[in-house]
Coordinates of C-alpha atoms in Angstrom, one line a residue:
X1 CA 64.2 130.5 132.8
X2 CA 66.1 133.3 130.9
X3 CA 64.8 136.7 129.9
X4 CA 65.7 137.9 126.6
X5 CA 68.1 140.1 128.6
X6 CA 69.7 137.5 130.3
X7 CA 73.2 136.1 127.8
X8 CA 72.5 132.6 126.5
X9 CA 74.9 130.1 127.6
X10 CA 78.2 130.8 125.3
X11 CA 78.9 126.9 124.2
X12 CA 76.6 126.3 121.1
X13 CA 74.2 129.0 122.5
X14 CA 71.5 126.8 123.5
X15 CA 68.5 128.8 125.0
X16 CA 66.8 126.7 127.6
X17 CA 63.4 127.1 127.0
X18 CA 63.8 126.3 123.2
X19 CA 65.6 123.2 125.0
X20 CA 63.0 122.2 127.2
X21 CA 60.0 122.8 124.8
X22 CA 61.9 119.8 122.5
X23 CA 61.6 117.5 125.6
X24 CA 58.9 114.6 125.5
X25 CA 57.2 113.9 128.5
X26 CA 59.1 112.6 131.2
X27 CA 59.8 108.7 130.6
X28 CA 57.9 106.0 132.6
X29 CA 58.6 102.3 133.2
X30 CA 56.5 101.7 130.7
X31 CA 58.5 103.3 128.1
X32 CA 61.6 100.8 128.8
X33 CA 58.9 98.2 127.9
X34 CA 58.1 99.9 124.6
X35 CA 62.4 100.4 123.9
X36 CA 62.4 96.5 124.8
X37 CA 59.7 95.5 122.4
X38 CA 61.3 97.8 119.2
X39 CA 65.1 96.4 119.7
X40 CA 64.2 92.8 120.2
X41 CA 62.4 93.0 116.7
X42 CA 65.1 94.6 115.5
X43 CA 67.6 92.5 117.3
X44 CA 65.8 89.6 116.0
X45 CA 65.5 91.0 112.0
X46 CA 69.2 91.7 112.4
X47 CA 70.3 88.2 113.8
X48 CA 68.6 87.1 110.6
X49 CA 70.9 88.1 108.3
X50 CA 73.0 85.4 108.3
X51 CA 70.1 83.1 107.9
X52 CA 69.3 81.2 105.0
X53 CA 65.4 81.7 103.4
X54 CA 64.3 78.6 105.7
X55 CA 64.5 80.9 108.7
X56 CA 68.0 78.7 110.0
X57 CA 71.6 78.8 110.1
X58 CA 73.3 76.5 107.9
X59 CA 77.5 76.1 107.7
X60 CA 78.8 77.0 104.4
X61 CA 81.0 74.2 102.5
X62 CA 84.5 74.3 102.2
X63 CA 86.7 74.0 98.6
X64 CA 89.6 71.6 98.5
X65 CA 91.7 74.4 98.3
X66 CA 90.6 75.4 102.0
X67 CA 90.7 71.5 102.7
X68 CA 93.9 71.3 102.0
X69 CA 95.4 74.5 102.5
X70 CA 93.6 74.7 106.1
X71 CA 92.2 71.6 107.3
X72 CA 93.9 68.1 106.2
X73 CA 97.6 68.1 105.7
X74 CA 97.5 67.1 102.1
X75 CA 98.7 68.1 98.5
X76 CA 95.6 69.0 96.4
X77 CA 96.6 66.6 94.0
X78 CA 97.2 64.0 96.2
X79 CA 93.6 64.3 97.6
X80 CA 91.9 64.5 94.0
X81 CA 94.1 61.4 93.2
X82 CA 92.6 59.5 96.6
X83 CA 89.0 60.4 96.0
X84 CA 89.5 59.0 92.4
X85 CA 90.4 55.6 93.8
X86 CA 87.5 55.7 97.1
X87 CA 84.6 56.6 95.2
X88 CA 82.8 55.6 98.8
X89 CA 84.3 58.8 100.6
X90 CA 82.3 61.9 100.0
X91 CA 83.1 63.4 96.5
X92 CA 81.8 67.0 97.3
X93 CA 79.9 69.1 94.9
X94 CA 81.0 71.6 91.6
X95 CA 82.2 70.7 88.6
X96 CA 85.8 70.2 87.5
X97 CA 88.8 70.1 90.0
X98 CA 86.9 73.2 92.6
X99 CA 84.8 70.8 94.2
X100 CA 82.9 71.8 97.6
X101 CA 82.6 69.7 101.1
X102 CA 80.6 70.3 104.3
X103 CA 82.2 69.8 107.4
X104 CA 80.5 66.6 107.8
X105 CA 82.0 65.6 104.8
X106 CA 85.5 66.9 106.3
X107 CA 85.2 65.5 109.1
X108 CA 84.3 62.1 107.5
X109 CA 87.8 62.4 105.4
X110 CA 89.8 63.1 108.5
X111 CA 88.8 59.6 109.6
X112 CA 90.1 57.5 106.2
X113 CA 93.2 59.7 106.3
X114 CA 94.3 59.3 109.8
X115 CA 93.6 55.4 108.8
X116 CA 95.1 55.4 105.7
X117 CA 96.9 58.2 105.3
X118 CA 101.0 59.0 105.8
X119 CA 101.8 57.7 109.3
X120 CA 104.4 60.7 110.0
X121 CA 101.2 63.4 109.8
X122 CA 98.0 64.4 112.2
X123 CA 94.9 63.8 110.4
X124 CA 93.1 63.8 114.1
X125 CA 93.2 66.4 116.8
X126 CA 95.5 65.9 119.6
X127 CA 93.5 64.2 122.7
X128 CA 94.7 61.8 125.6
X129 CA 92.5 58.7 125.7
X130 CA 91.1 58.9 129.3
X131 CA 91.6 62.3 130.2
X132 CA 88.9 64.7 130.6
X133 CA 87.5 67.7 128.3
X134 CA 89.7 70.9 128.2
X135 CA 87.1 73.7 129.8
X136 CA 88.1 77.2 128.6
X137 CA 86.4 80.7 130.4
X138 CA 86.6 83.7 128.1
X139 CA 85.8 86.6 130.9
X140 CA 86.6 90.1 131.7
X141 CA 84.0 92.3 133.6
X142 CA 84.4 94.9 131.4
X143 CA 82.3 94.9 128.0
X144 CA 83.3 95.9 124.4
X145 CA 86.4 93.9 124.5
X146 CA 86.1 91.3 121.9
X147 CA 85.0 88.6 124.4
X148 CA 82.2 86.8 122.7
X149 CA 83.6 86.7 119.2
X150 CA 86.7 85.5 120.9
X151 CA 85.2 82.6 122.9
X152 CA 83.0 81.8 119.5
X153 CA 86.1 81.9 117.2
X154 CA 87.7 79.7 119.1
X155 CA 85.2 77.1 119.7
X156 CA 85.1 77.5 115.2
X157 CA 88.8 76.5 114.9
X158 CA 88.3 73.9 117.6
X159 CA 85.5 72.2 115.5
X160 CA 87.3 73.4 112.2
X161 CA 90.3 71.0 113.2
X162 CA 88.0 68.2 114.3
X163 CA 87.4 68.8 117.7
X164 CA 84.1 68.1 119.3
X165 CA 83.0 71.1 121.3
X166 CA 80.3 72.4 123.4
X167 CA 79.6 76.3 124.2
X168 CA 77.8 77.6 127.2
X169 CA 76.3 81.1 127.4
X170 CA 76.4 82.2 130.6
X171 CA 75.4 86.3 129.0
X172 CA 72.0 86.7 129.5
X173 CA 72.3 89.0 126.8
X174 CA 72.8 86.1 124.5
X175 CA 75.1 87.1 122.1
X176 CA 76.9 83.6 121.8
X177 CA 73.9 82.0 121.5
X178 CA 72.8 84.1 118.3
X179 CA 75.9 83.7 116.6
X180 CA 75.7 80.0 117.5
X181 CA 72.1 79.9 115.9
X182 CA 70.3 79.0 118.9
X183 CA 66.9 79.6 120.1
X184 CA 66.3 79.9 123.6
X185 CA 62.5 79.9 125.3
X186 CA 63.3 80.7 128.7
X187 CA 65.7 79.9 131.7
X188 CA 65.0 76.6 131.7
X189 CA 66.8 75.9 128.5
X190 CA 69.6 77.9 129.6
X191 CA 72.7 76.9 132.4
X192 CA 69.9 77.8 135.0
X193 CA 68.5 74.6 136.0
X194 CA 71.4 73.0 136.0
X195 CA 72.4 75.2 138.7
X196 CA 69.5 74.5 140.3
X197 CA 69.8 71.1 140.2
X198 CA 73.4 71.0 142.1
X199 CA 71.7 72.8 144.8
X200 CA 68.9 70.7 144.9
X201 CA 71.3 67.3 145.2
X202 CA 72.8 68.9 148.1
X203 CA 69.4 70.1 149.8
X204 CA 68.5 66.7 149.3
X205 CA 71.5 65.2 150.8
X206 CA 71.4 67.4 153.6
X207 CA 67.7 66.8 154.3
X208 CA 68.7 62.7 154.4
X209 CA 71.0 63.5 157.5
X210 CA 68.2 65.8 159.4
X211 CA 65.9 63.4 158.7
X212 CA 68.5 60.6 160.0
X213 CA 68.7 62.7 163.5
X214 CA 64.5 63.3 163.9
X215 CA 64.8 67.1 162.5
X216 CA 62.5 68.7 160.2
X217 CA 63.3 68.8 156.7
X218 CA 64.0 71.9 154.7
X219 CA 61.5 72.2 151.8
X220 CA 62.4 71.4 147.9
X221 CA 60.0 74.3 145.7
X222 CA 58.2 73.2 142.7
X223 CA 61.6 75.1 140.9
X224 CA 64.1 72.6 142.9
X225 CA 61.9 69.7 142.0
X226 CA 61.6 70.3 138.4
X227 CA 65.3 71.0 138.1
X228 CA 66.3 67.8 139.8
X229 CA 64.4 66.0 136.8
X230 CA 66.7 68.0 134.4
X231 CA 69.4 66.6 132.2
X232 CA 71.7 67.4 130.0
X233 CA 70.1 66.7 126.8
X234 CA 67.2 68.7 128.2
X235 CA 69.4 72.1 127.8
X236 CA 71.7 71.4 125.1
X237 CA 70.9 71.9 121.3
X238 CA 72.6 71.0 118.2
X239 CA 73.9 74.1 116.0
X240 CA 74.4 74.6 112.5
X241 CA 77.8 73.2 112.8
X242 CA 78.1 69.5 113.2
X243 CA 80.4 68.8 116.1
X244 CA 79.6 72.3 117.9
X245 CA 76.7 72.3 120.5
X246 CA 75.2 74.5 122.7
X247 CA 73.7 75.4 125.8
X248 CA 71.8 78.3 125.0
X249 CA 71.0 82.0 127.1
X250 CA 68.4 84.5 127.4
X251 CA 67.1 87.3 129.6
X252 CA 65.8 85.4 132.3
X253 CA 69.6 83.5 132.6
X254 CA 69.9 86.8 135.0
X255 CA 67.7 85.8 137.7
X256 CA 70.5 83.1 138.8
X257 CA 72.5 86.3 140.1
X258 CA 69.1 86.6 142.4
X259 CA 68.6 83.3 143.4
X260 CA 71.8 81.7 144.1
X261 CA 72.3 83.7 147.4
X262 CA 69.2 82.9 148.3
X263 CA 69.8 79.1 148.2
X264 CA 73.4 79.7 149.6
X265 CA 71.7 81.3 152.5
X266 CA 69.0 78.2 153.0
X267 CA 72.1 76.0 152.9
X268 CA 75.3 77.4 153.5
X269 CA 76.8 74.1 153.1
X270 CA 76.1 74.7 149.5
X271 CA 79.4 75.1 147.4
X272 CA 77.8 77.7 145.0
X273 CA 80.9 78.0 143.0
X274 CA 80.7 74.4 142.0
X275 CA 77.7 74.0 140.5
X276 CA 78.8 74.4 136.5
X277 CA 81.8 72.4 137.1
X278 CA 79.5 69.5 139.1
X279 CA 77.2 69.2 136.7
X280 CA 79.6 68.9 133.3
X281 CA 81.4 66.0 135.4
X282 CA 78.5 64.4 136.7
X283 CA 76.3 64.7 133.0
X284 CA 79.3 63.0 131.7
X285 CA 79.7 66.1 129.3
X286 CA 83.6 65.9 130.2
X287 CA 84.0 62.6 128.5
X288 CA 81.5 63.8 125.5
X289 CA 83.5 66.6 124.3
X290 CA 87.0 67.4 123.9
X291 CA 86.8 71.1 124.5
X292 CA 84.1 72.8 126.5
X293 CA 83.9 77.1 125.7
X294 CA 82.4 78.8 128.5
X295 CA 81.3 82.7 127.2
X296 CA 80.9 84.9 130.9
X297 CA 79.1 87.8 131.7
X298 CA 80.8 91.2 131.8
X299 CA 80.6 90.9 135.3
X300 CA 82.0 89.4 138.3
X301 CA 78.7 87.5 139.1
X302 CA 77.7 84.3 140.5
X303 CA 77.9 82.7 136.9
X304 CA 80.8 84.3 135.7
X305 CA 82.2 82.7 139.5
X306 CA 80.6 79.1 138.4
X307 CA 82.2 79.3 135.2
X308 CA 85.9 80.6 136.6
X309 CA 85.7 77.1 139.4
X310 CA 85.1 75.3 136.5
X311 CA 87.2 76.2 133.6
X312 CA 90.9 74.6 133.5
X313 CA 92.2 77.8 132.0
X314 CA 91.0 81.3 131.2
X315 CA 91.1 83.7 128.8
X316 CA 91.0 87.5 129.3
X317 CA 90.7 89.4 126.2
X318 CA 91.2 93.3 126.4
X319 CA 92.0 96.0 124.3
X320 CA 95.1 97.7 124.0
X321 CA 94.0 101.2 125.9
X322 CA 95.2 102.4 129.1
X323 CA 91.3 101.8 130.2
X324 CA 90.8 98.1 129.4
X325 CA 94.7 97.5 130.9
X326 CA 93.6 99.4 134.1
X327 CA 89.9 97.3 134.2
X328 CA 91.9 94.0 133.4
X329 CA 94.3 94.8 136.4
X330 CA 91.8 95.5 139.2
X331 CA 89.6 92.2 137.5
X332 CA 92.6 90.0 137.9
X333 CA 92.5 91.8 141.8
X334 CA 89.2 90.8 142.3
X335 CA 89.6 87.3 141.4
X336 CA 92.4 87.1 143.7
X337 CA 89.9 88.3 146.6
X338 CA 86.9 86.3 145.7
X339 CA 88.6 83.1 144.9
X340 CA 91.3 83.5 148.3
X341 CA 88.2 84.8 150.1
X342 CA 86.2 81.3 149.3
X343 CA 89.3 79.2 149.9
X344 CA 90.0 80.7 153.5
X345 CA 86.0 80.3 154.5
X346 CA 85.8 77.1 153.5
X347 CA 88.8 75.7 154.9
X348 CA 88.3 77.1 158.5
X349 CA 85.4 75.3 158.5
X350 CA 87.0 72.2 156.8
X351 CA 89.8 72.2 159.1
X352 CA 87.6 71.5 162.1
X353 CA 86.0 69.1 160.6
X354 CA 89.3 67.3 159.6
X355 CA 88.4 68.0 155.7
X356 CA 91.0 68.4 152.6
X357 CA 91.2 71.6 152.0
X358 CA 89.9 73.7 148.6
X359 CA 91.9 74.9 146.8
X360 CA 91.5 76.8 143.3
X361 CA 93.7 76.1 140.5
X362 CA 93.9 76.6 136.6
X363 CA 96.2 75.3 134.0
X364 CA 97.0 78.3 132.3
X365 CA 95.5 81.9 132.4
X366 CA 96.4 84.0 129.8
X367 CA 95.6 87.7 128.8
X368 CA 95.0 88.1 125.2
X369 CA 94.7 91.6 123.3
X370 CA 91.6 91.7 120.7
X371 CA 91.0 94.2 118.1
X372 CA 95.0 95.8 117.4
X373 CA 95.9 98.2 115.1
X374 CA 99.0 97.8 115.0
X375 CA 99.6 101.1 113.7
X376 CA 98.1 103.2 116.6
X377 CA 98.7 100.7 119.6
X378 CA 101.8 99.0 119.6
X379 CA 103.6 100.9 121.8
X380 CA 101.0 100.7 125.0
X381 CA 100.8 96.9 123.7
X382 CA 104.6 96.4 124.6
X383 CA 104.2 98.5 127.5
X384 CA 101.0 95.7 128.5
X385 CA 103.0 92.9 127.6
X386 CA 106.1 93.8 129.8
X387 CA 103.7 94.1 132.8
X388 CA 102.0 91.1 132.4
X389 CA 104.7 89.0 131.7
X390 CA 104.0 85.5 130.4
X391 CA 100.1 86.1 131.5
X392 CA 99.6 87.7 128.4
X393 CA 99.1 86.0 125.2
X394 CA 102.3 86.8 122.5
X395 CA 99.9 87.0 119.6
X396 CA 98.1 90.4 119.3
X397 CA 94.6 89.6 117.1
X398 CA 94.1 92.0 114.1
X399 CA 91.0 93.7 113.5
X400 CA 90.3 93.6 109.9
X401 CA 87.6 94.7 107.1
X402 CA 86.6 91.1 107.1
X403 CA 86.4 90.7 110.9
X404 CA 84.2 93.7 110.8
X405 CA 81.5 91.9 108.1
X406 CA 81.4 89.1 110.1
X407 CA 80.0 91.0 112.9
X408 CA 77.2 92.6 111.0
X409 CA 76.1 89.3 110.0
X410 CA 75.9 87.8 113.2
X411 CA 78.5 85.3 112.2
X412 CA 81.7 83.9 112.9
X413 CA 84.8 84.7 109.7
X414 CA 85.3 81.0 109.1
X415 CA 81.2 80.9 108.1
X416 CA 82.3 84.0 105.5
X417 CA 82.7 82.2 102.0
X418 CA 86.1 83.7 100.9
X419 CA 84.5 83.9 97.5
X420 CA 83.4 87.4 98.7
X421 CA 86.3 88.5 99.3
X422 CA 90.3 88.6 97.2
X423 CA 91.8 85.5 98.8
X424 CA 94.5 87.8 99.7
X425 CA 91.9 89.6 102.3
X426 CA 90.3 86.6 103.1
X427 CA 94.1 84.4 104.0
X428 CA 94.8 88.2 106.2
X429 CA 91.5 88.4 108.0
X430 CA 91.4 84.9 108.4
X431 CA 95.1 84.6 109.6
X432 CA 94.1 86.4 112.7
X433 CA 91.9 84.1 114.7
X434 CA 93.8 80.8 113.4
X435 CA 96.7 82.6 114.9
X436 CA 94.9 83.3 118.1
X437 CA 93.5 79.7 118.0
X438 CA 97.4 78.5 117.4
X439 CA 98.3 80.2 120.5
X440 CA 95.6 78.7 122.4
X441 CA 95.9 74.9 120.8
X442 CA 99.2 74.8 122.1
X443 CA 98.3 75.7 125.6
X444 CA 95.4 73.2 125.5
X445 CA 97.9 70.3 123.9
X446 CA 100.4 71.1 126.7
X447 CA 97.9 71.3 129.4
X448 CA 96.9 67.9 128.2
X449 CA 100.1 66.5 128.0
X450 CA 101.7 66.8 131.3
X451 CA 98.2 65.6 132.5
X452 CA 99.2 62.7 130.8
X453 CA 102.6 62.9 132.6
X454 CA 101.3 63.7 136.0
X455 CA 98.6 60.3 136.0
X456 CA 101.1 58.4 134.3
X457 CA 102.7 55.5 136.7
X458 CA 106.4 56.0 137.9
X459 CA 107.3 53.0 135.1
X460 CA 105.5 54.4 132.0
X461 CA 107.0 57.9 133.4
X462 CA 110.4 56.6 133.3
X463 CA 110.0 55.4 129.7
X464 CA 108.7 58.5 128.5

């Protein structure tokens, strides 16, 4: 301790026992209990805010000047003219020509127009009859970088042009899943026992051949028998908008980074990676919905690793700062040596046994940069882009005023009733994410496509 003889410190002259006496006791466990307990009310009080009186999310309707302007290829006086002479369709709500729709409502007018509509325009999103869902990964292990509002402004525009989508929170922090409305009671409403239940299939499958040869069988736990029982209904919810659902997360999501080893150990047959990806083709969930959103961890974990085996492409959002470029580098590194580190365990096992070999593959993975000022970060942007070459999204996404709001109500911009705002603000903030969403349609529709020209037969290939 200093004497008064003894100098203080020179920066801001802080004496040290003036310092100490301000301190509190020193902190327990208990006290993280008590932190817990004060930001989940108030995590809870501010998730609120974009809730209506009834203590639920409900979607906004839309004008016909969004219909039309964003939604259904018409003339606004073409579709007043149409819903004079269908009085059946929906007629929306408000007096005068500014009448309102939900997006049931919308959705219901995208199916008279594609059938009676102009036959040279797309009143229907673009989807291949028999090919499977479109699963997109938003993930980079570091935090802060626009990841969640990405992966949930996507899945909006999706279900915005008629898409029907699911979202799975895989953050145990369950960010998604409050912008998404959702109410979560524990793990077992969450992606957990649908891992779970993979493992138990092949514990079960591997106890039919021990018991097949005289051995003893390796125990299913009360946890693997209840999971086996689950489906997917049991874990996904409806949200407040009608063709987005949701498989929900919460806290005790985490204990999956805990307990997956420990099943991989007690089988190490177990494909651990495969799990996600098993369960959205065997639940049939691939056939269900177009476009499946996966939101990761900001981590390189066993579910971000689930989710990554599963998706067709992913997305990497990052900022543009030399810190999130550096972080998105060594991520893209670690991928490479967890993903080429699986392939070459597995396939000198596989090779012995005379197996095909696994092999990881995505459609498209693209880097995209979230939250540009344009005014402050072009230059490192360009620099970014030149690196990453055609990994790396051409659309930089704007952060604007509006994008801001949206956050502090826990909501997405396309919930945000332009109303609030001068249309002029509302077309710019919202001109942002449809951008982004542009960007990301057309790798979806291509991916798709030559799908559609890989399964096609060498005749219907030749006429195409």
């Amino acid at each position: 301790m200093a004497s008064k003889d003894t100098p203080l410190p020179p920066y801001y002259n802080i004496d040290p026992e003036k310092a100490a006496s301000r301190l509190a006791d020193p902190v327990t466990t208990a006290r993280f209990a008590k932190a817990a307990n004060f930001a989940a009310k108030g995590r809870d009080d501010l998730a609120r805010r974009g809730y209506s009186p009834d203590g639920k999310k409900h979607l906004r309707k839309f004008s016909t000047w969004e219909i039309c302007k964003y939604l259904i290829p018409l003339a606004p006086a073409h579709f007043r003219r149409v819903l004079k002479q269908h009085p059946d369709l929906p007629q929306g709500s408000g007096e005068g020509g500014s009448k309102w729709f939900t997006l049931e409502e919308v959705l219901q007018l995208r199916q008279h127009f594609a059938a009676e509509g102009a036959a040279d325009r797309e009143y229907l999103p673009y989807r291949p009859e028999g090919l499977p869902a479109k699963v997109l990964a938003v993930a980079n292990f570091k935090g802060g970088v626009g990841k969640t509002s990405t992966c949930a402004h996507l899945a909006m525009s999706a279900a915005l042009d008629g898409y029907k989508v699911l979202v799975i929170d895989l953050d145990s922090q369950g960010s998604m899943t409050s912008i998404m409305g959702g109410t979560v009671k524990d793990e077992w409403e969450t992606a957990f026992p649908l891992i779970a239940k993979h493992f138990a299939g092949h514990l079960a499958a591997e106890n039919s051949v021990l018991a097949a040869g005289g051995f003893a069988t390796k125990p299913l736990d009360e946890t693997l028998q209840a999971a086996a029982e689950v489906t997917a209904d049991d874990v996904i919810q409806k949200t407040h908008w009608p063709n987005i659902d949701l498989i929900g997360a919460q806290l005790n999501l985490y204990w999956a980074e805990f307990q997956v080893p420990v099943w991989r150990m007690q089988l190490r047959s177990w494909p651990l990676w495969d799990a996600l990806g098993g369960f959205l083709e065997d639940g049939g969930l691939l056939d269900k919905y177009d476009l499946i959103f996966l939101d990761t961890p900001p981590a390189l974990g066993y579910l971000t690793i689930n989710a990554l085996a599963a998706a067709d492409i992913l997305l990497v959002p990052l900022g543009a700062s030399f810190l999130e470029f550096d972080s998105t580098g060594r991520f893209f590194d670690m991928l490479y040596s967890t993903f080429a580190s699986i392939e070459d365990g597995e396939n000198m096992t596989r090779a012995g046994a005379g197996l095909e070999e696994v092999r990881f593959e995505w459609d498209a993975v693209r880097a995209m940069i979230t939250r540009f000022d344009p005014a402050q970060q072009t230059d490192l942007a360009n620099v970014m882009q030149a690196y990453f070459g055609d990994f790396m999204t051409t659309y930089r996404q704007d952060f604007t005023a509006m994008v801001g709001q949206a956050g502090e109500q826990v909501s997405g911009i396309y919930e945000a009733d332009y109303r609030e705002f001068n249309r002029d603000t509302y077309v710019r903030g919202r001109e942002t994410f449809d951008r982004t969403w542009g960007e990301v349609k057309e790798i979806i529709l291509g991916c798709w496509w030559r799908d559609l020209q890989m399964n096609a037969t060498p005749d219907a290939a030749a006429q195409e």
